[in-house]
mmCIF file with all atom_site columns, C-alpha atoms in Angstrom:
data_model
loop_
_atom_site.group_PDB
_atom_site.id
_atom_site.type_symbol
_atom_site.label_atom_id
_atom_site.label_alt_id
_atom_site.label_comp_id
_atom_site.label_asym_id
_atom_site.label_entity_id
_atom_site.label_seq_id
_atom_site.pdbx_PDB_ins_code
_atom_site.Cartn_x
_atom_site.Cartn_y
_atom_site.Cartn_z
_atom_site.occupancy
_atom_site.B_iso_or_equiv
_atom_site.pdbx_formal_charge
_atom_site.auth_seq_id
_atom_site.auth_comp_id
_atom_site.auth_asym_id
_atom_site.auth_atom_id
_atom_site.pdbx_PDB_model_num
ATOM 1   C CA . UNK A 1 1   ? 16.439  -12.685 -4.928  1.00 0.00 ? 1   UNK A CA 1
ATOM 2   C CA . UNK A 1 2   ? 12.720  -13.098 -4.479  1.00 0.00 ? 2   UNK A CA 1
ATOM 3   C CA . UNK A 1 3   ? 10.670  -9.890  -4.953  1.00 0.00 ? 3   UNK A CA 1
ATOM 4   C CA . UNK A 1 4   ? 8.458   -7.812  -7.081  1.00 0.00 ? 4   UNK A CA 1
ATOM 5   C CA . UNK A 1 5   ? 9.906   -5.835  -10.199 1.00 0.00 ? 5   UNK A CA 1
ATOM 6   C CA . UNK A 1 6   ? 8.297   -2.834  -11.688 1.00 0.00 ? 6   UNK A CA 1
ATOM 7   C CA . UNK A 1 7   ? 9.622   -1.344  -14.846 1.00 0.00 ? 7   UNK A CA 1
ATOM 8   C CA . UNK A 1 8   ? 10.202  1.218   -15.952 1.00 0.00 ? 8   UNK A CA 1
ATOM 9   C CA . UNK A 1 9   ? 11.140  3.368   -12.998 1.00 0.00 ? 9   UNK A CA 1
ATOM 10  C CA . UNK A 1 10  ? 10.116  6.359   -15.049 1.00 0.00 ? 10  UNK A CA 1
ATOM 11  C CA . UNK A 1 11  ? 7.697   6.659   -18.049 1.00 0.00 ? 11  UNK A CA 1
ATOM 12  C CA . UNK A 1 12  ? 6.451   9.521   -20.130 1.00 0.00 ? 12  UNK A CA 1
ATOM 13  C CA . UNK A 1 13  ? 3.174   9.505   -21.973 1.00 0.00 ? 13  UNK A CA 1
ATOM 14  C CA . UNK A 1 14  ? 2.011   11.585  -24.949 1.00 0.00 ? 14  UNK A CA 1
ATOM 15  C CA . UNK A 1 15  ? -1.528  12.723  -25.364 1.00 0.00 ? 15  UNK A CA 1
ATOM 16  C CA . UNK A 1 16  ? -3.570  10.058  -26.945 1.00 0.00 ? 16  UNK A CA 1
ATOM 17  C CA . UNK A 1 17  ? -1.119  7.388   -26.165 1.00 0.00 ? 17  UNK A CA 1
ATOM 18  C CA . UNK A 1 18  ? -1.530  4.079   -24.295 1.00 0.00 ? 18  UNK A CA 1
ATOM 19  C CA . UNK A 1 19  ? 1.136   3.042   -22.069 1.00 0.00 ? 19  UNK A CA 1
ATOM 20  C CA . UNK A 1 20  ? 1.916   -0.283  -20.344 1.00 0.00 ? 20  UNK A CA 1
ATOM 21  C CA . UNK A 1 21  ? 3.661   -0.761  -16.836 1.00 0.00 ? 21  UNK A CA 1
ATOM 22  C CA . UNK A 1 22  ? 5.148   -3.994  -16.065 1.00 0.00 ? 22  UNK A CA 1
ATOM 23  C CA . UNK A 1 23  ? 4.974   -5.921  -12.815 1.00 0.00 ? 23  UNK A CA 1
ATOM 24  C CA . UNK A 1 24  ? 6.680   -9.237  -12.246 1.00 0.00 ? 24  UNK A CA 1
ATOM 25  C CA . UNK A 1 25  ? 6.905   -11.257 -9.240  1.00 0.00 ? 25  UNK A CA 1
ATOM 26  C CA . UNK A 1 26  ? 8.717   -14.676 -8.255  1.00 0.00 ? 26  UNK A CA 1
ATOM 27  C CA . UNK A 1 27  ? 7.333   -15.098 -4.849  1.00 0.00 ? 27  UNK A CA 1
ATOM 28  C CA . UNK A 1 28  ? 4.766   -17.601 -6.150  1.00 0.00 ? 28  UNK A CA 1
ATOM 29  C CA . UNK A 1 29  ? 1.926   -15.366 -4.898  1.00 0.00 ? 29  UNK A CA 1
ATOM 30  C CA . UNK A 1 30  ? -1.494  -15.734 -6.370  1.00 0.00 ? 30  UNK A CA 1
ATOM 31  C CA . UNK A 1 31  ? -2.951  -12.296 -5.661  1.00 0.00 ? 31  UNK A CA 1
ATOM 32  C CA . UNK A 1 32  ? -1.682  -9.248  -7.491  1.00 0.00 ? 32  UNK A CA 1
ATOM 33  C CA . UNK A 1 33  ? -2.579  -5.559  -7.226  1.00 0.00 ? 33  UNK A CA 1
ATOM 34  C CA . UNK A 1 34  ? -2.073  -2.270  -8.759  1.00 0.00 ? 34  UNK A CA 1
ATOM 35  C CA . UNK A 1 35  ? -2.568  0.920   -6.702  1.00 0.00 ? 35  UNK A CA 1
ATOM 36  C CA . UNK A 1 36  ? -2.193  4.631   -7.751  1.00 0.00 ? 36  UNK A CA 1
ATOM 37  C CA . UNK A 1 37  ? -0.371  7.251   -5.408  1.00 0.00 ? 37  UNK A CA 1
ATOM 38  C CA . UNK A 1 38  ? -0.693  10.771  -5.846  1.00 0.00 ? 38  UNK A CA 1
ATOM 39  C CA . UNK A 1 39  ? 0.999   13.414  -3.725  1.00 0.00 ? 39  UNK A CA 1
ATOM 40  C CA . UNK A 1 40  ? -0.565  13.737  -0.119  1.00 0.00 ? 40  UNK A CA 1
ATOM 41  C CA . UNK A 1 41  ? -2.804  11.040  -0.792  1.00 0.00 ? 41  UNK A CA 1
ATOM 42  C CA . UNK A 1 42  ? -3.028  7.557   0.302   1.00 0.00 ? 42  UNK A CA 1
ATOM 43  C CA . UNK A 1 43  ? -3.034  4.543   -2.213  1.00 0.00 ? 43  UNK A CA 1
ATOM 44  C CA . UNK A 1 44  ? -6.117  3.841   -4.312  1.00 0.00 ? 44  UNK A CA 1
ATOM 45  C CA . UNK A 1 45  ? -6.873  0.311   -5.734  1.00 0.00 ? 45  UNK A CA 1
ATOM 46  C CA . UNK A 1 46  ? -7.034  0.079   -9.641  1.00 0.00 ? 46  UNK A CA 1
ATOM 47  C CA . UNK A 1 47  ? -7.352  -3.545  -10.251 1.00 0.00 ? 47  UNK A CA 1
ATOM 48  C CA . UNK A 1 48  ? -6.405  -6.737  -8.604  1.00 0.00 ? 48  UNK A CA 1
ATOM 49  C CA . UNK A 1 49  ? -6.150  -10.417 -9.601  1.00 0.00 ? 49  UNK A CA 1
ATOM 50  C CA . UNK A 1 50  ? -6.825  -13.192 -7.103  1.00 0.00 ? 50  UNK A CA 1
ATOM 51  C CA . UNK A 1 51  ? -5.928  -15.876 -9.549  1.00 0.00 ? 51  UNK A CA 1
ATOM 52  C CA . UNK A 1 52  ? -4.521  -16.335 -13.278 1.00 0.00 ? 52  UNK A CA 1
ATOM 53  C CA . UNK A 1 53  ? -7.014  -15.314 -15.998 1.00 0.00 ? 53  UNK A CA 1
ATOM 54  C CA . UNK A 1 54  ? -9.237  -13.480 -13.413 1.00 0.00 ? 54  UNK A CA 1
ATOM 55  C CA . UNK A 1 55  ? -9.224  -9.948  -12.290 1.00 0.00 ? 55  UNK A CA 1
ATOM 56  C CA . UNK A 1 56  ? -11.530 -7.444  -10.794 1.00 0.00 ? 56  UNK A CA 1
ATOM 57  C CA . UNK A 1 57  ? -11.893 -3.552  -10.731 1.00 0.00 ? 57  UNK A CA 1
ATOM 58  C CA . UNK A 1 58  ? -10.770 -1.800  -7.869  1.00 0.00 ? 58  UNK A CA 1
ATOM 59  C CA . UNK A 1 59  ? -12.070 1.754   -6.884  1.00 0.00 ? 59  UNK A CA 1
ATOM 60  C CA . UNK A 1 60  ? -10.713 3.938   -9.657  1.00 0.00 ? 60  UNK A CA 1
ATOM 61  C CA . UNK A 1 61  ? -10.479 1.473   -12.750 1.00 0.00 ? 61  UNK A CA 1
ATOM 62  C CA . UNK A 1 62  ? -11.621 3.752   -15.309 1.00 0.00 ? 62  UNK A CA 1
ATOM 63  C CA . UNK A 1 63  ? -9.033  4.432   -18.034 1.00 0.00 ? 63  UNK A CA 1
ATOM 64  C CA . UNK A 1 64  ? -6.844  1.560   -16.973 1.00 0.00 ? 64  UNK A CA 1
ATOM 65  C CA . UNK A 1 65  ? -6.843  -1.907  -18.412 1.00 0.00 ? 65  UNK A CA 1
ATOM 66  C CA . UNK A 1 66  ? -4.915  -5.179  -17.125 1.00 0.00 ? 66  UNK A CA 1
ATOM 67  C CA . UNK A 1 67  ? -4.423  -8.777  -18.074 1.00 0.00 ? 67  UNK A CA 1
ATOM 68  C CA . UNK A 1 68  ? -3.293  -11.620 -15.918 1.00 0.00 ? 68  UNK A CA 1
ATOM 69  C CA . UNK A 1 69  ? -2.116  -14.460 -18.441 1.00 0.00 ? 69  UNK A CA 1
ATOM 70  C CA . UNK A 1 70  ? 0.480   -15.753 -16.089 1.00 0.00 ? 70  UNK A CA 1
ATOM 71  C CA . UNK A 1 71  ? 1.028   -16.015 -12.480 1.00 0.00 ? 71  UNK A CA 1
ATOM 72  C CA . UNK A 1 72  ? 4.228   -13.959 -12.282 1.00 0.00 ? 72  UNK A CA 1
ATOM 73  C CA . UNK A 1 73  ? 2.971   -11.179 -14.368 1.00 0.00 ? 73  UNK A CA 1
ATOM 74  C CA . UNK A 1 74  ? 0.255   -8.365  -14.201 1.00 0.00 ? 74  UNK A CA 1
ATOM 75  C CA . UNK A 1 75  ? 0.789   -5.498  -16.344 1.00 0.00 ? 75  UNK A CA 1
ATOM 76  C CA . UNK A 1 76  ? -1.135  -2.232  -16.227 1.00 0.00 ? 76  UNK A CA 1
ATOM 77  C CA . UNK A 1 77  ? -2.150  -0.286  -19.388 1.00 0.00 ? 77  UNK A CA 1
ATOM 78  C CA . UNK A 1 78  ? -2.924  3.359   -18.829 1.00 0.00 ? 78  UNK A CA 1
ATOM 79  C CA . UNK A 1 79  ? -5.332  4.231   -21.646 1.00 0.00 ? 79  UNK A CA 1
ATOM 80  C CA . UNK A 1 80  ? -5.712  7.310   -23.546 1.00 0.00 ? 80  UNK A CA 1
ATOM 81  C CA . UNK A 1 81  ? -9.094  7.516   -21.708 1.00 0.00 ? 81  UNK A CA 1
ATOM 82  C CA . UNK A 1 82  ? -7.240  8.244   -18.503 1.00 0.00 ? 82  UNK A CA 1
ATOM 83  C CA . UNK A 1 83  ? -7.255  12.002  -18.656 1.00 0.00 ? 83  UNK A CA 1
ATOM 84  C CA . UNK A 1 84  ? -5.062  12.659  -15.538 1.00 0.00 ? 84  UNK A CA 1
ATOM 85  C CA . UNK A 1 85  ? -2.628  9.825   -15.328 1.00 0.00 ? 85  UNK A CA 1
ATOM 86  C CA . UNK A 1 86  ? 0.428   11.553  -13.800 1.00 0.00 ? 86  UNK A CA 1
ATOM 87  C CA . UNK A 1 87  ? 0.838   9.396   -10.613 1.00 0.00 ? 87  UNK A CA 1
ATOM 88  C CA . UNK A 1 88  ? 3.130   7.107   -8.876  1.00 0.00 ? 88  UNK A CA 1
ATOM 89  C CA . UNK A 1 89  ? 2.014   3.553   -9.602  1.00 0.00 ? 89  UNK A CA 1
ATOM 90  C CA . UNK A 1 90  ? 2.678   0.567   -7.287  1.00 0.00 ? 90  UNK A CA 1
ATOM 91  C CA . UNK A 1 91  ? 2.290   -3.061  -7.907  1.00 0.00 ? 91  UNK A CA 1
ATOM 92  C CA . UNK A 1 92  ? 1.804   -5.452  -4.975  1.00 0.00 ? 92  UNK A CA 1
ATOM 93  C CA . UNK A 1 93  ? 1.462   -9.213  -4.540  1.00 0.00 ? 93  UNK A CA 1
ATOM 94  C CA . UNK A 1 94  ? -0.034  -10.993 -1.538  1.00 0.00 ? 94  UNK A CA 1
ATOM 95  C CA . UNK A 1 95  ? 1.149   -13.834 0.820   1.00 0.00 ? 95  UNK A CA 1
ATOM 96  C CA . UNK A 1 96  ? -1.010  -15.723 3.246   1.00 0.00 ? 96  UNK A CA 1
ATOM 97  C CA . UNK A 1 97  ? -4.032  -18.056 3.140   1.00 0.00 ? 97  UNK A CA 1
ATOM 98  C CA . UNK A 1 98  ? -6.121  -15.230 3.037   1.00 0.00 ? 98  UNK A CA 1
ATOM 99  C CA . UNK A 1 99  ? -3.738  -12.814 1.195   1.00 0.00 ? 99  UNK A CA 1
ATOM 100 C CA . UNK A 1 100 ? -3.018  -10.804 4.490   1.00 0.00 ? 100 UNK A CA 1
ATOM 101 C CA . UNK A 1 101 ? 0.380   -9.503  3.676   1.00 0.00 ? 101 UNK A CA 1
ATOM 102 C CA . UNK A 1 102 ? 1.010   -7.362  0.874   1.00 0.00 ? 102 UNK A CA 1
ATOM 103 C CA . UNK A 1 103 ? 4.467   -6.898  -0.559  1.00 0.00 ? 103 UNK A CA 1
ATOM 104 C CA . UNK A 1 104 ? 5.090   -3.899  -2.899  1.00 0.00 ? 104 UNK A CA 1
ATOM 105 C CA . UNK A 1 105 ? 7.339   -3.106  -5.872  1.00 0.00 ? 105 UNK A CA 1
ATOM 106 C CA . UNK A 1 106 ? 9.517   0.006   -6.230  1.00 0.00 ? 106 UNK A CA 1
ATOM 107 C CA . UNK A 1 107 ? 6.976   1.804   -8.163  1.00 0.00 ? 107 UNK A CA 1
ATOM 108 C CA . UNK A 1 108 ? 6.795   3.604   -11.718 1.00 0.00 ? 108 UNK A CA 1
ATOM 109 C CA . UNK A 1 109 ? 6.368   7.257   -11.989 1.00 0.00 ? 109 UNK A CA 1
ATOM 110 C CA . UNK A 1 110 ? 4.287   8.189   -14.997 1.00 0.00 ? 110 UNK A CA 1
ATOM 111 C CA . UNK A 1 111 ? 4.242   11.769  -16.277 1.00 0.00 ? 111 UNK A CA 1
ATOM 112 C CA . UNK A 1 112 ? 2.385   13.286  -19.255 1.00 0.00 ? 112 UNK A CA 1
ATOM 113 C CA . UNK A 1 113 ? 4.328   15.113  -21.912 1.00 0.00 ? 113 UNK A CA 1
ATOM 114 C CA . UNK B 2 1   ? -17.427 3.429   3.101   1.00 0.00 ? 1   UNK B CA 1
ATOM 115 C CA . UNK B 2 2   ? -14.396 2.355   4.742   1.00 0.00 ? 2   UNK B CA 1
ATOM 116 C CA . UNK B 2 3   ? -12.022 5.219   5.852   1.00 0.00 ? 3   UNK B CA 1
ATOM 117 C CA . UNK B 2 4   ? -8.684  5.391   7.498   1.00 0.00 ? 4   UNK B CA 1
ATOM 118 C CA . UNK B 2 5   ? -7.542  8.577   9.243   1.00 0.00 ? 5   UNK B CA 1
ATOM 119 C CA . UNK B 2 6   ? -4.113  9.833   10.275  1.00 0.00 ? 6   UNK B CA 1
ATOM 120 C CA . UNK B 2 7   ? -2.374  13.101  10.865  1.00 0.00 ? 7   UNK B CA 1
ATOM 121 C CA . UNK B 2 8   ? -0.254  14.153  8.000   1.00 0.00 ? 8   UNK B CA 1
ATOM 122 C CA . UNK B 2 9   ? 3.024   15.244  9.659   1.00 0.00 ? 9   UNK B CA 1
ATOM 123 C CA . UNK B 2 10  ? 5.107   14.568  12.947  1.00 0.00 ? 10  UNK B CA 1
ATOM 124 C CA . UNK B 2 11  ? 8.534   16.009  13.797  1.00 0.00 ? 11  UNK B CA 1
ATOM 125 C CA . UNK B 2 12  ? 10.723  14.485  16.564  1.00 0.00 ? 12  UNK B CA 1
ATOM 126 C CA . UNK B 2 13  ? 14.126  14.958  17.700  1.00 0.00 ? 13  UNK B CA 1
ATOM 127 C CA . UNK B 2 14  ? 16.535  11.815  17.266  1.00 0.00 ? 14  UNK B CA 1
ATOM 128 C CA . UNK B 2 15  ? 16.319  9.623   20.321  1.00 0.00 ? 15  UNK B CA 1
ATOM 129 C CA . UNK B 2 16  ? 12.888  10.418  21.249  1.00 0.00 ? 16  UNK B CA 1
ATOM 130 C CA . UNK B 2 17  ? 10.132  8.294   20.867  1.00 0.00 ? 17  UNK B CA 1
ATOM 131 C CA . UNK B 2 18  ? 7.669   8.761   17.842  1.00 0.00 ? 18  UNK B CA 1
ATOM 132 C CA . UNK B 2 19  ? 3.877   7.902   18.236  1.00 0.00 ? 19  UNK B CA 1
ATOM 133 C CA . UNK B 2 20  ? 1.697   7.729   14.920  1.00 0.00 ? 20  UNK B CA 1
ATOM 134 C CA . UNK B 2 21  ? -1.795  7.442   15.319  1.00 0.00 ? 21  UNK B CA 1
ATOM 135 C CA . UNK B 2 22  ? -4.612  6.190   13.161  1.00 0.00 ? 22  UNK B CA 1
ATOM 136 C CA . UNK B 2 23  ? -8.200  5.671   13.154  1.00 0.00 ? 23  UNK B CA 1
ATOM 137 C CA . UNK B 2 24  ? -10.447 3.146   11.098  1.00 0.00 ? 24  UNK B CA 1
ATOM 138 C CA . UNK B 2 25  ? -13.876 2.723   10.470  1.00 0.00 ? 25  UNK B CA 1
ATOM 139 C CA . UNK B 2 26  ? -14.340 -0.909  9.153   1.00 0.00 ? 26  UNK B CA 1
ATOM 140 C CA . UNK B 2 27  ? -15.028 -2.933  12.456  1.00 0.00 ? 27  UNK B CA 1
ATOM 141 C CA . UNK B 2 28  ? -14.662 -6.418  10.692  1.00 0.00 ? 28  UNK B CA 1
ATOM 142 C CA . UNK B 2 29  ? -11.094 -5.843  9.729   1.00 0.00 ? 29  UNK B CA 1
ATOM 143 C CA . UNK B 2 30  ? -9.159  -8.807  10.494  1.00 0.00 ? 30  UNK B CA 1
ATOM 144 C CA . UNK B 2 31  ? -5.640  -7.274  10.184  1.00 0.00 ? 31  UNK B CA 1
ATOM 145 C CA . UNK B 2 32  ? -4.146  -3.733  10.642  1.00 0.00 ? 32  UNK B CA 1
ATOM 146 C CA . UNK B 2 33  ? -0.871  -2.657  9.156   1.00 0.00 ? 33  UNK B CA 1
ATOM 147 C CA . UNK B 2 34  ? 1.830   -0.212  9.149   1.00 0.00 ? 34  UNK B CA 1
ATOM 148 C CA . UNK B 2 35  ? 3.884   0.418   6.093   1.00 0.00 ? 35  UNK B CA 1
ATOM 149 C CA . UNK B 2 36  ? 6.935   2.631   5.539   1.00 0.00 ? 36  UNK B CA 1
ATOM 150 C CA . UNK B 2 37  ? 7.691   4.597   2.342   1.00 0.00 ? 37  UNK B CA 1
ATOM 151 C CA . UNK B 2 38  ? 10.957  6.317   1.601   1.00 0.00 ? 38  UNK B CA 1
ATOM 152 C CA . UNK B 2 39  ? 11.138  8.844   -1.168  1.00 0.00 ? 39  UNK B CA 1
ATOM 153 C CA . UNK B 2 40  ? 10.623  7.552   -4.430  1.00 0.00 ? 40  UNK B CA 1
ATOM 154 C CA . UNK B 2 41  ? 10.322  3.900   -3.148  1.00 0.00 ? 41  UNK B CA 1
ATOM 155 C CA . UNK B 2 42  ? 7.379   1.380   -2.614  1.00 0.00 ? 42  UNK B CA 1
ATOM 156 C CA . UNK B 2 43  ? 5.972   0.428   0.476   1.00 0.00 ? 43  UNK B CA 1
ATOM 157 C CA . UNK B 2 44  ? 7.685   -1.589  3.016   1.00 0.00 ? 44  UNK B CA 1
ATOM 158 C CA . UNK B 2 45  ? 5.526   -3.705  5.362   1.00 0.00 ? 45  UNK B CA 1
ATOM 159 C CA . UNK B 2 46  ? 6.866   -2.808  8.840   1.00 0.00 ? 46  UNK B CA 1
ATOM 160 C CA . UNK B 2 47  ? 4.417   -4.890  11.094  1.00 0.00 ? 47  UNK B CA 1
ATOM 161 C CA . UNK B 2 48  ? 0.797   -5.895  11.402  1.00 0.00 ? 48  UNK B CA 1
ATOM 162 C CA . UNK B 2 49  ? -1.538  -6.808  13.990  1.00 0.00 ? 49  UNK B CA 1
ATOM 163 C CA . UNK B 2 50  ? -4.542  -9.288  14.036  1.00 0.00 ? 50  UNK B CA 1
ATOM 164 C CA . UNK B 2 51  ? -7.687  -7.681  15.390  1.00 0.00 ? 51  UNK B CA 1
ATOM 165 C CA . UNK B 2 52  ? -8.023  -9.899  18.390  1.00 0.00 ? 52  UNK B CA 1
ATOM 166 C CA . UNK B 2 53  ? -4.534  -8.532  19.867  1.00 0.00 ? 53  UNK B CA 1
ATOM 167 C CA . UNK B 2 54  ? -4.269  -5.259  21.491  1.00 0.00 ? 54  UNK B CA 1
ATOM 168 C CA . UNK B 2 55  ? -0.502  -4.985  21.576  1.00 0.00 ? 55  UNK B CA 1
ATOM 169 C CA . UNK B 2 56  ? 2.441   -6.314  19.539  1.00 0.00 ? 56  UNK B CA 1
ATOM 170 C CA . UNK B 2 57  ? 6.047   -5.622  19.963  1.00 0.00 ? 57  UNK B CA 1
ATOM 171 C CA . UNK B 2 58  ? 8.972   -5.865  17.490  1.00 0.00 ? 58  UNK B CA 1
ATOM 172 C CA . UNK B 2 59  ? 12.262  -4.524  18.456  1.00 0.00 ? 59  UNK B CA 1
ATOM 173 C CA . UNK B 2 60  ? 11.876  -0.635  18.519  1.00 0.00 ? 60  UNK B CA 1
ATOM 174 C CA . UNK B 2 61  ? 8.191   -0.847  17.211  1.00 0.00 ? 61  UNK B CA 1
ATOM 175 C CA . UNK B 2 62  ? 5.400   -1.100  19.349  1.00 0.00 ? 62  UNK B CA 1
ATOM 176 C CA . UNK B 2 63  ? 1.645   -1.404  17.924  1.00 0.00 ? 63  UNK B CA 1
ATOM 177 C CA . UNK B 2 64  ? -1.311  -0.817  20.091  1.00 0.00 ? 64  UNK B CA 1
ATOM 178 C CA . UNK B 2 65  ? -4.725  -1.405  19.003  1.00 0.00 ? 65  UNK B CA 1
ATOM 179 C CA . UNK B 2 66  ? -7.941  0.043   20.856  1.00 0.00 ? 66  UNK B CA 1
ATOM 180 C CA . UNK B 2 67  ? -10.636 -2.011  18.937  1.00 0.00 ? 67  UNK B CA 1
ATOM 181 C CA . UNK B 2 68  ? -13.587 -0.405  20.914  1.00 0.00 ? 68  UNK B CA 1
ATOM 182 C CA . UNK B 2 69  ? -12.414 3.054   19.479  1.00 0.00 ? 69  UNK B CA 1
ATOM 183 C CA . UNK B 2 70  ? -11.106 1.771   16.306  1.00 0.00 ? 70  UNK B CA 1
ATOM 184 C CA . UNK B 2 71  ? -7.773  3.456   17.001  1.00 0.00 ? 71  UNK B CA 1
ATOM 185 C CA . UNK B 2 72  ? -4.460  1.937   16.171  1.00 0.00 ? 72  UNK B CA 1
ATOM 186 C CA . UNK B 2 73  ? -0.950  3.481   16.978  1.00 0.00 ? 73  UNK B CA 1
ATOM 187 C CA . UNK B 2 74  ? 2.812   2.836   16.104  1.00 0.00 ? 74  UNK B CA 1
ATOM 188 C CA . UNK B 2 75  ? 5.504   3.489   18.583  1.00 0.00 ? 75  UNK B CA 1
ATOM 189 C CA . UNK B 2 76  ? 9.139   4.074   17.332  1.00 0.00 ? 76  UNK B CA 1
ATOM 190 C CA . UNK B 2 77  ? 11.594  3.922   20.267  1.00 0.00 ? 77  UNK B CA 1
ATOM 191 C CA . UNK B 2 78  ? 14.767  5.770   20.100  1.00 0.00 ? 78  UNK B CA 1
ATOM 192 C CA . UNK B 2 79  ? 13.766  7.226   16.760  1.00 0.00 ? 79  UNK B CA 1
ATOM 193 C CA . UNK B 2 80  ? 16.821  7.765   14.413  1.00 0.00 ? 80  UNK B CA 1
ATOM 194 C CA . UNK B 2 81  ? 17.283  9.977   11.214  1.00 0.00 ? 81  UNK B CA 1
ATOM 195 C CA . UNK B 2 82  ? 16.943  6.952   9.147   1.00 0.00 ? 82  UNK B CA 1
ATOM 196 C CA . UNK B 2 83  ? 13.247  6.409   10.260  1.00 0.00 ? 83  UNK B CA 1
ATOM 197 C CA . UNK B 2 84  ? 12.519  9.628   8.624   1.00 0.00 ? 84  UNK B CA 1
ATOM 198 C CA . UNK B 2 85  ? 9.752   8.481   6.009   1.00 0.00 ? 85  UNK B CA 1
ATOM 199 C CA . UNK B 2 86  ? 5.964   8.398   5.403   1.00 0.00 ? 86  UNK B CA 1
ATOM 200 C CA . UNK B 2 87  ? 4.156   5.793   7.540   1.00 0.00 ? 87  UNK B CA 1
ATOM 201 C CA . UNK B 2 88  ? 0.931   4.449   6.070   1.00 0.00 ? 88  UNK B CA 1
ATOM 202 C CA . UNK B 2 89  ? -1.543  2.860   8.278   1.00 0.00 ? 89  UNK B CA 1
ATOM 203 C CA . UNK B 2 90  ? -4.216  0.391   6.399   1.00 0.00 ? 90  UNK B CA 1
ATOM 204 C CA . UNK B 2 91  ? -6.823  -1.862  7.296   1.00 0.00 ? 91  UNK B CA 1
ATOM 205 C CA . UNK B 2 92  ? -7.833  -5.137  5.436   1.00 0.00 ? 92  UNK B CA 1
ATOM 206 C CA . UNK B 2 93  ? -11.279 -5.378  3.768   1.00 0.00 ? 93  UNK B CA 1
ATOM 207 C CA . UNK B 2 94  ? -12.932 -8.457  2.157   1.00 0.00 ? 94  UNK B CA 1
ATOM 208 C CA . UNK B 2 95  ? -13.695 -8.215  -1.562  1.00 0.00 ? 95  UNK B CA 1
ATOM 209 C CA . UNK B 2 96  ? -16.804 -9.607  -3.148  1.00 0.00 ? 96  UNK B CA 1
ATOM 210 C CA . UNK B 2 97  ? -15.351 -12.938 -3.322  1.00 0.00 ? 97  UNK B CA 1
ATOM 211 C CA . UNK B 2 98  ? -15.013 -13.225 0.538   1.00 0.00 ? 98  UNK B CA 1
ATOM 212 C CA . UNK B 2 99  ? -11.163 -13.234 0.668   1.00 0.00 ? 99  UNK B CA 1
ATOM 213 C CA . UNK B 2 100 ? -9.058  -10.670 2.327   1.00 0.00 ? 100 UNK B CA 1
ATOM 214 C CA . UNK B 2 101 ? -6.101  -8.823  0.796   1.00 0.00 ? 101 UNK B CA 1
ATOM 215 C CA . UNK B 2 102 ? -7.708  -5.583  -0.446  1.00 0.00 ? 102 UNK B CA 1
ATOM 216 C CA . UNK B 2 103 ? -6.400  -2.903  2.029   1.00 0.00 ? 103 UNK B CA 1
ATOM 217 C CA . UNK B 2 104 ? -7.621  0.614   2.699   1.00 0.00 ? 104 UNK B CA 1
ATOM 218 C CA . UNK B 2 105 ? -4.893  3.147   3.213   1.00 0.00 ? 105 UNK B CA 1
ATOM 219 C CA . UNK B 2 106 ? -4.589  6.271   5.134   1.00 0.00 ? 106 UNK B CA 1
ATOM 220 C CA . UNK B 2 107 ? -3.080  9.257   3.449   1.00 0.00 ? 107 UNK B CA 1
ATOM 221 C CA . UNK B 2 108 ? 0.309   8.693   5.202   1.00 0.00 ? 108 UNK B CA 1
ATOM 222 C CA . UNK B 2 109 ? 2.174   10.343  8.139   1.00 0.00 ? 109 UNK B CA 1
ATOM 223 C CA . UNK B 2 110 ? 5.466   12.033  7.107   1.00 0.00 ? 110 UNK B CA 1
ATOM 224 C CA . UNK B 2 111 ? 7.733   11.385  10.053  1.00 0.00 ? 111 UNK B CA 1
ATOM 225 C CA . UNK B 2 112 ? 10.621  14.147  10.312  1.00 0.00 ? 112 UNK B CA 1
ATOM 226 C CA . UNK B 2 113 ? 13.648  13.277  12.540  1.00 0.00 ? 113 UNK B CA 1
ATOM 227 C CA . UNK B 2 114 ? 15.715  16.427  13.590  1.00 0.00 ? 114 UNK B CA 1
ATOM 228 C CA . UNK B 2 115 ? 19.326  15.494  14.633  1.00 0.00 ? 115 UNK B CA 1
#
């Protein structure tokens, strides 16, 4: 089955800890994205990557880091510098010559202990 | 900056039509989208419309685009309880590299369907 897999489904972070959210896709998409969703809010872009070994900051990149060493994988690290990390995190990849269709994973709920 | 606005709640009876409205600000958007999110799940692309179209129909879904007023709507005919979800409107914007794919999302409209 082709798709985007996010893991884990639920993640808990202790104070001062870095945690990494996994995102893998087997759709052969070049572009991948990380969004943050807070209750009653729209999605906000954290980071995106148009191609392997390249990524760009989105609107709320502070306290987060990413890597794109492989086309299939785009992990997101929530660092201790992110003071309010509790949110639902969504990974997406894009299809189309101009990346016009986004496909989303099922999300990771991150909570602070 | 770019912004997408939509009402937060809509309640309809099963079998009625639902109309979810959205306004956007970026007149250069090439595509406009409707996504559906069920509780605890990711977003599912329902439909999208190219900016040079004014209507698109796909089974029970009808999308209307008024480019002059920057207004987008999604009509769901014969709404079912399984349609209960949050519906997000989104517009595409260009990133610094010139390619599209970054989307600006509205806050979502929660559709409740009563039996």
